[in-house]
Tab-separated table of N, CA and C and ligand atoms in Angstrom:
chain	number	residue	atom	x	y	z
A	13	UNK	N	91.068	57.010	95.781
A	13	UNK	CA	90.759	58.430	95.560
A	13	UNK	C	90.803	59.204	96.874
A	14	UNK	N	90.362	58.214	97.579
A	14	UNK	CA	90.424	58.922	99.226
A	14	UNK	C	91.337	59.352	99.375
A	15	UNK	N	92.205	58.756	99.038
A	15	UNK	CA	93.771	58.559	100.156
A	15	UNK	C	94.667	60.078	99.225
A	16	UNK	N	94.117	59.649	98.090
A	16	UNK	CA	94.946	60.633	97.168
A	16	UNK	C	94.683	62.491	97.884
A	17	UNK	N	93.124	62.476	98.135
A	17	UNK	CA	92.516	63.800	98.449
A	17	UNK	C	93.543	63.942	100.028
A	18	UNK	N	93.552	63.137	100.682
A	18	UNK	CA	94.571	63.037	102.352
A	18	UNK	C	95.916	63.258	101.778
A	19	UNK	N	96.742	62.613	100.919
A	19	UNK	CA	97.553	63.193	100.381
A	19	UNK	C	98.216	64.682	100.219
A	20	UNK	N	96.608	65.278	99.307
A	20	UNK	CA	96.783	66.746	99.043
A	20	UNK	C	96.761	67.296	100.324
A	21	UNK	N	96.055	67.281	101.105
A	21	UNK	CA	95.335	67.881	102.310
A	21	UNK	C	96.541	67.934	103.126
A	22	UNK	N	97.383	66.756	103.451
A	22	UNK	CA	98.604	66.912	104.086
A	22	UNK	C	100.221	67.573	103.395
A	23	UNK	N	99.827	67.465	102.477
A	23	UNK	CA	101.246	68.373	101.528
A	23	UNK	C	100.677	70.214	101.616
A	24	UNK	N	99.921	70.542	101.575
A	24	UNK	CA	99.358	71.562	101.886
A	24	UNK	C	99.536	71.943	103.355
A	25	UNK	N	99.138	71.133	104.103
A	25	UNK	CA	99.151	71.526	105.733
A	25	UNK	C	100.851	71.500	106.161
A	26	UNK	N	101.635	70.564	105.877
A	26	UNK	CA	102.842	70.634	106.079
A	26	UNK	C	103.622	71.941	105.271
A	27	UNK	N	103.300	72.412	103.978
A	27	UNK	CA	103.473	73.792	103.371
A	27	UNK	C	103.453	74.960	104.509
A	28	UNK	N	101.875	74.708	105.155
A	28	UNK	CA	101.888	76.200	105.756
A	28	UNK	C	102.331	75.799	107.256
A	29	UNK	N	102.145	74.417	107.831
A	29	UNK	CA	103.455	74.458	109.124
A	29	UNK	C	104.793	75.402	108.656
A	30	UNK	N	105.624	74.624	107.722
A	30	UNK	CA	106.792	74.587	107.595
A	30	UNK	C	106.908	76.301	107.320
A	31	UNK	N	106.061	77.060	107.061
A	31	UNK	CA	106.241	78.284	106.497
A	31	UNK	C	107.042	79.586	107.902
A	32	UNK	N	106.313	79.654	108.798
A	32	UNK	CA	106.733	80.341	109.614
A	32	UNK	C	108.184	80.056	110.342
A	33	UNK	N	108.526	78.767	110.349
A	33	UNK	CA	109.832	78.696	110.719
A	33	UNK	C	110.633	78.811	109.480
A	34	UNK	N	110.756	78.919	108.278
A	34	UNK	CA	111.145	79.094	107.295
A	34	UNK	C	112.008	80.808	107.226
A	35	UNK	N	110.814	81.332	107.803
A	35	UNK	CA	110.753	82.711	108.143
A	35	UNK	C	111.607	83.428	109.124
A	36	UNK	N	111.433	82.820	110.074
A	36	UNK	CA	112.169	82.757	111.312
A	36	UNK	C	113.936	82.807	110.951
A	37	UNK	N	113.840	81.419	110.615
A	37	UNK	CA	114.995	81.326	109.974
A	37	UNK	C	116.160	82.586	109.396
A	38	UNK	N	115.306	82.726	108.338
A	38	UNK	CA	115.550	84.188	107.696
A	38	UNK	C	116.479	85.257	108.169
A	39	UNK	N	115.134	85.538	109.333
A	39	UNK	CA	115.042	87.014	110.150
A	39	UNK	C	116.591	86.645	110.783
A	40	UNK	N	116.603	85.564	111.332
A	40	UNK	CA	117.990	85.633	112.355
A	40	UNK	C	119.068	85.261	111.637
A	41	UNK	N	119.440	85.621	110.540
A	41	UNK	CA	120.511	85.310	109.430
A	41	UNK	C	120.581	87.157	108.752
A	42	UNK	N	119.376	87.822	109.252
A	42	UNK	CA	119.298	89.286	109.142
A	42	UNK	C	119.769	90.117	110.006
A	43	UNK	N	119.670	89.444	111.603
A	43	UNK	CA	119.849	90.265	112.429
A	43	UNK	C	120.934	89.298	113.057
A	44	UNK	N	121.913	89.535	112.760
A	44	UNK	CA	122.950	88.629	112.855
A	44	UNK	C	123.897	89.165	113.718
A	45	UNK	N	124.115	88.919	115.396
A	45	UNK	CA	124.551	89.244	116.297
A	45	UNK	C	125.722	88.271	116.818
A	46	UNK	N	126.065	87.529	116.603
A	46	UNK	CA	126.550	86.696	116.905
A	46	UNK	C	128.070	87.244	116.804
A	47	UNK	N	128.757	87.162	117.719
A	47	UNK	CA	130.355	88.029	117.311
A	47	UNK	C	131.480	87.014	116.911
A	48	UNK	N	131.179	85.258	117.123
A	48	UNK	CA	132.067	84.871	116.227
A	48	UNK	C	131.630	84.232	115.450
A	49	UNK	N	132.636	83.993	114.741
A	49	UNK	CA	132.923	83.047	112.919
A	49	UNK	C	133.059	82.062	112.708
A	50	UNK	N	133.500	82.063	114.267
A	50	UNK	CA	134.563	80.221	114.254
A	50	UNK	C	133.645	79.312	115.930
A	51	UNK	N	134.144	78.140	115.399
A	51	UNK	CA	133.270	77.358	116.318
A	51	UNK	C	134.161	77.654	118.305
A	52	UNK	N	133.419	78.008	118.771
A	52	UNK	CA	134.273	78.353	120.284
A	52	UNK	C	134.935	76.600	120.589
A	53	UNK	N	134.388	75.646	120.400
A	53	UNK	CA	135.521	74.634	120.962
A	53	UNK	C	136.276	74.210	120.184
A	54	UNK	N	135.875	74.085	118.720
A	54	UNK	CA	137.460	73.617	117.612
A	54	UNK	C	138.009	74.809	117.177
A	55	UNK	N	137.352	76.233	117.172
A	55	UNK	CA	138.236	77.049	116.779
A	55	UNK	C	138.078	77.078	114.951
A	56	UNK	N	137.543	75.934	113.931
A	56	UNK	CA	137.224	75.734	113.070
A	56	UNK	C	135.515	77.386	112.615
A	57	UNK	N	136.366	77.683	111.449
A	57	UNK	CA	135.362	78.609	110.637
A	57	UNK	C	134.212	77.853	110.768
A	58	UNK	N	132.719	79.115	110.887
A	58	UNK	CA	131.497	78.612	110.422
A	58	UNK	C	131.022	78.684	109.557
A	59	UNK	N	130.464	77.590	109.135
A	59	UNK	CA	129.643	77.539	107.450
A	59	UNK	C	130.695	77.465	106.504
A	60	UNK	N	131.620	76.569	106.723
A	60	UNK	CA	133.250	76.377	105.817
A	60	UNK	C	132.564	75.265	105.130
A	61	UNK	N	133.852	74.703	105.250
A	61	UNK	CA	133.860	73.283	104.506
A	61	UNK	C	133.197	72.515	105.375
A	62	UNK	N	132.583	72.380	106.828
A	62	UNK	CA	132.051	71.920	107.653
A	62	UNK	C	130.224	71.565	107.494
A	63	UNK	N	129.817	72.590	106.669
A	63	UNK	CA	128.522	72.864	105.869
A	63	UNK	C	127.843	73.632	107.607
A	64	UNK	N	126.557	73.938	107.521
A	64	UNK	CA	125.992	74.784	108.377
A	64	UNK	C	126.406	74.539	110.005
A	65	UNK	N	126.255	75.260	110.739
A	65	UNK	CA	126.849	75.310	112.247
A	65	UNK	C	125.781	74.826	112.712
A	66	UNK	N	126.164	74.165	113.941
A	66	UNK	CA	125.398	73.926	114.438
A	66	UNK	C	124.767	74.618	116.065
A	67	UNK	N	123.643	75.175	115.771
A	67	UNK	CA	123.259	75.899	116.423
A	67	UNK	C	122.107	75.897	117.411
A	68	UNK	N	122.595	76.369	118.866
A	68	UNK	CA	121.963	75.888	119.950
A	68	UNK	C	121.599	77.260	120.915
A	69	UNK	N	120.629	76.945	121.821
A	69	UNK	CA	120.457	77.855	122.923
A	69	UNK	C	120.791	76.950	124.255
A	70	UNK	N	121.755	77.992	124.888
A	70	UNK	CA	122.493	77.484	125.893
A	70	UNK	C	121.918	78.232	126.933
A	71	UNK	N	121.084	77.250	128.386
A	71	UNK	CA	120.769	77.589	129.255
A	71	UNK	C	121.669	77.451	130.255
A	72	UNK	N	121.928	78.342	131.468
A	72	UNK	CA	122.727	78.023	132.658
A	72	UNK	C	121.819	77.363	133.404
A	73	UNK	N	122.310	76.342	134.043
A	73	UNK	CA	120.822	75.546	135.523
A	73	UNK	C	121.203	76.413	136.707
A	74	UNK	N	122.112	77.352	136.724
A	74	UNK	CA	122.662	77.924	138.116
A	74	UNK	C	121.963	79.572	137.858
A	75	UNK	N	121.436	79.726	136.797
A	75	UNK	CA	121.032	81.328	136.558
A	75	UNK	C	119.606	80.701	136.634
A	76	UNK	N	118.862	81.507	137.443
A	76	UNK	CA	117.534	81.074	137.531
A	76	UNK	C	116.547	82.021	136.484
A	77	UNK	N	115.590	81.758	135.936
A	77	UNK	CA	115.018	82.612	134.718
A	77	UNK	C	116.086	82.767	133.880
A	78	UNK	N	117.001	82.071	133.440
A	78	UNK	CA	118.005	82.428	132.060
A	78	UNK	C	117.378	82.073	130.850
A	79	UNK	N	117.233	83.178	130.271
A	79	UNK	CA	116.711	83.669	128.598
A	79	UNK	C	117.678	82.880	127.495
A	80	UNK	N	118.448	82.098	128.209
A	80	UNK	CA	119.406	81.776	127.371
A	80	UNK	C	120.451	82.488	126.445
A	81	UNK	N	121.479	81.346	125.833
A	81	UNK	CA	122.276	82.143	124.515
A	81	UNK	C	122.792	81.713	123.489
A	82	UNK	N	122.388	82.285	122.526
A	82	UNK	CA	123.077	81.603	121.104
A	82	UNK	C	124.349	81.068	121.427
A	83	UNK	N	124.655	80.190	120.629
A	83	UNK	CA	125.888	79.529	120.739
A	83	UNK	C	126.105	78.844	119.182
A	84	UNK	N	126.985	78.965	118.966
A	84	UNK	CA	126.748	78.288	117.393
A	84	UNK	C	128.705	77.357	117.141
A	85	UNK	N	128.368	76.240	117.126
A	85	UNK	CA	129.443	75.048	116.735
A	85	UNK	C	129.434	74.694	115.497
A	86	UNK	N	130.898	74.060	115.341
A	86	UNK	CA	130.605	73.999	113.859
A	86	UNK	C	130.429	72.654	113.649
A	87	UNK	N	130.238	71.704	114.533
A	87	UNK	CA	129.649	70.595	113.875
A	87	UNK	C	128.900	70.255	115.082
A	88	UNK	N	127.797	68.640	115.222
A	88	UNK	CA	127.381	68.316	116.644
A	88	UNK	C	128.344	67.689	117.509
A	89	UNK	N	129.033	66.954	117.010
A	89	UNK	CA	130.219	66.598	117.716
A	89	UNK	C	131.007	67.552	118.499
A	90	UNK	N	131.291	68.566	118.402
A	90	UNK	CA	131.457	70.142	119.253
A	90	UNK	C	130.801	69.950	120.576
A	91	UNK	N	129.282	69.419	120.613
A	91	UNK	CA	128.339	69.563	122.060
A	91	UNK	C	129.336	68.658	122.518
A	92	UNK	N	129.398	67.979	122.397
A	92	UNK	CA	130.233	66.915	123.385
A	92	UNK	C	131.266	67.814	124.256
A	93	UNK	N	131.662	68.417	123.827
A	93	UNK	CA	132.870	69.025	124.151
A	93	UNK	C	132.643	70.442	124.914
A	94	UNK	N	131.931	70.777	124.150
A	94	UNK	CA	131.104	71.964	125.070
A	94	UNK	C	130.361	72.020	126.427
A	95	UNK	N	129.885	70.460	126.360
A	95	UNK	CA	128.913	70.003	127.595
A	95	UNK	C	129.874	69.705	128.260
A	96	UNK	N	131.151	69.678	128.373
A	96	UNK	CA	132.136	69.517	129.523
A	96	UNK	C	132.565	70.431	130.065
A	97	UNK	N	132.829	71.547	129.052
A	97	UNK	CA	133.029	72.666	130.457
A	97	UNK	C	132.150	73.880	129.428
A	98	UNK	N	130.826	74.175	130.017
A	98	UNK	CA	130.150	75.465	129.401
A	98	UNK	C	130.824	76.544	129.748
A	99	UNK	N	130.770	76.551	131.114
A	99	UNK	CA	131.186	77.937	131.651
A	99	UNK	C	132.443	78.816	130.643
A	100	UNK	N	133.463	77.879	130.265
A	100	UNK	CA	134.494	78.213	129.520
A	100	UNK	C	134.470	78.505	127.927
A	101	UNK	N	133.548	77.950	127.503
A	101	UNK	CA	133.349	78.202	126.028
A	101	UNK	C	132.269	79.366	126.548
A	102	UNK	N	131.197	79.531	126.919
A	102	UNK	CA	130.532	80.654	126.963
A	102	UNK	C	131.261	81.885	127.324
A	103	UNK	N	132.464	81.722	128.443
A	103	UNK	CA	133.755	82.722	128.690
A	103	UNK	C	133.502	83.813	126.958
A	104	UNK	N	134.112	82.408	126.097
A	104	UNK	CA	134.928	83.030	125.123
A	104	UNK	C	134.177	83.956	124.480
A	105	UNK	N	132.446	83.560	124.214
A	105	UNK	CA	131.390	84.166	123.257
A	105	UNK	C	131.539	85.395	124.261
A	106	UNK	N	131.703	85.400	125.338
A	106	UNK	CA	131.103	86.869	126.193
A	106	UNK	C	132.352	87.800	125.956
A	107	UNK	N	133.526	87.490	125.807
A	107	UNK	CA	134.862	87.948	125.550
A	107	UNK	C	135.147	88.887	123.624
A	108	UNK	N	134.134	87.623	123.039
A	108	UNK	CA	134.234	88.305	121.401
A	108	UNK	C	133.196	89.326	121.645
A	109	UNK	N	132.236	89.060	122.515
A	109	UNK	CA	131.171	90.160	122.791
A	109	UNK	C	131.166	91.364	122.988
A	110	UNK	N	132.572	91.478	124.242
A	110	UNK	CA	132.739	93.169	124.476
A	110	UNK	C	133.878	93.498	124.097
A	111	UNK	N	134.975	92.758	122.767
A	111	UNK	CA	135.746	93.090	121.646
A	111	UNK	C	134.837	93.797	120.665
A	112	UNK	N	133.796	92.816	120.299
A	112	UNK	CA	132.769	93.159	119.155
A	112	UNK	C	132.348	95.093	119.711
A	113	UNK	N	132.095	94.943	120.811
A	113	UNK	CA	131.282	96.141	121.535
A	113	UNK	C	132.191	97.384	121.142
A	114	UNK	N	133.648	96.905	122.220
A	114	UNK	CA	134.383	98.049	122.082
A	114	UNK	C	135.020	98.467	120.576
A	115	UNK	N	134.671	97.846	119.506
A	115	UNK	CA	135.141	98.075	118.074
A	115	UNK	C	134.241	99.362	117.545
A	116	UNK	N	133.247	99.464	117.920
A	116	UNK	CA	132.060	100.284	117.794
A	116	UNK	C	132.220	101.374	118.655
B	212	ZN	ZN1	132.896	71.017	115.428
């Protein structure tokens, strides 16, 4: 009976963890900034036939206080590839960036 009441107690507590990132989630699928579609190292559509992107915050170690930046691949196998040359795939996101800009 014990174990059953610890049971409830933890399906409940994991409910309202899981809730705010749930949320989170959401919001940044609302405010959706991101200027490409396609994964910057395969060039492959996001959220295709690939199923969800995979999505990261990319720090520079050479920018000191860097806030980081979205980056979104379309599979994990992508990091591999990305972690070899950042500078160049981040190129590209900053490039759809002030296309995206100057469209506006
Ligand atoms: Zn990929």
């Amino acid at each position: 009976m014990k174990s059953f009441k610890l049971f409830i107690l933890m399906t409940l507590l994991t409910g309202l963890l899981a809730a705010p990132f749930r949320a989170s989630a959401e919001d940044a699928k609302k405010s959706d900034k991101y200027p490409l579609k396609t994964c910057v190292v395969s060039d492959e559509k996001l959220g295709g036939d690939m199923g969800e992107p995979y999505v990261f915050t990319y720090k520079d170690k050479k920018i000191k206080d860097d806030s980081g930046r979205e980056v979104r691949l379309c599979c994990k196998s992508c990091l591999k590839d990305f972690n070899k040359e950042p500078a160049k795939y981040i190129k590209k996101i900053d490039e759809a960036e002030k296309a995206a800009k100057a469209k506006k």
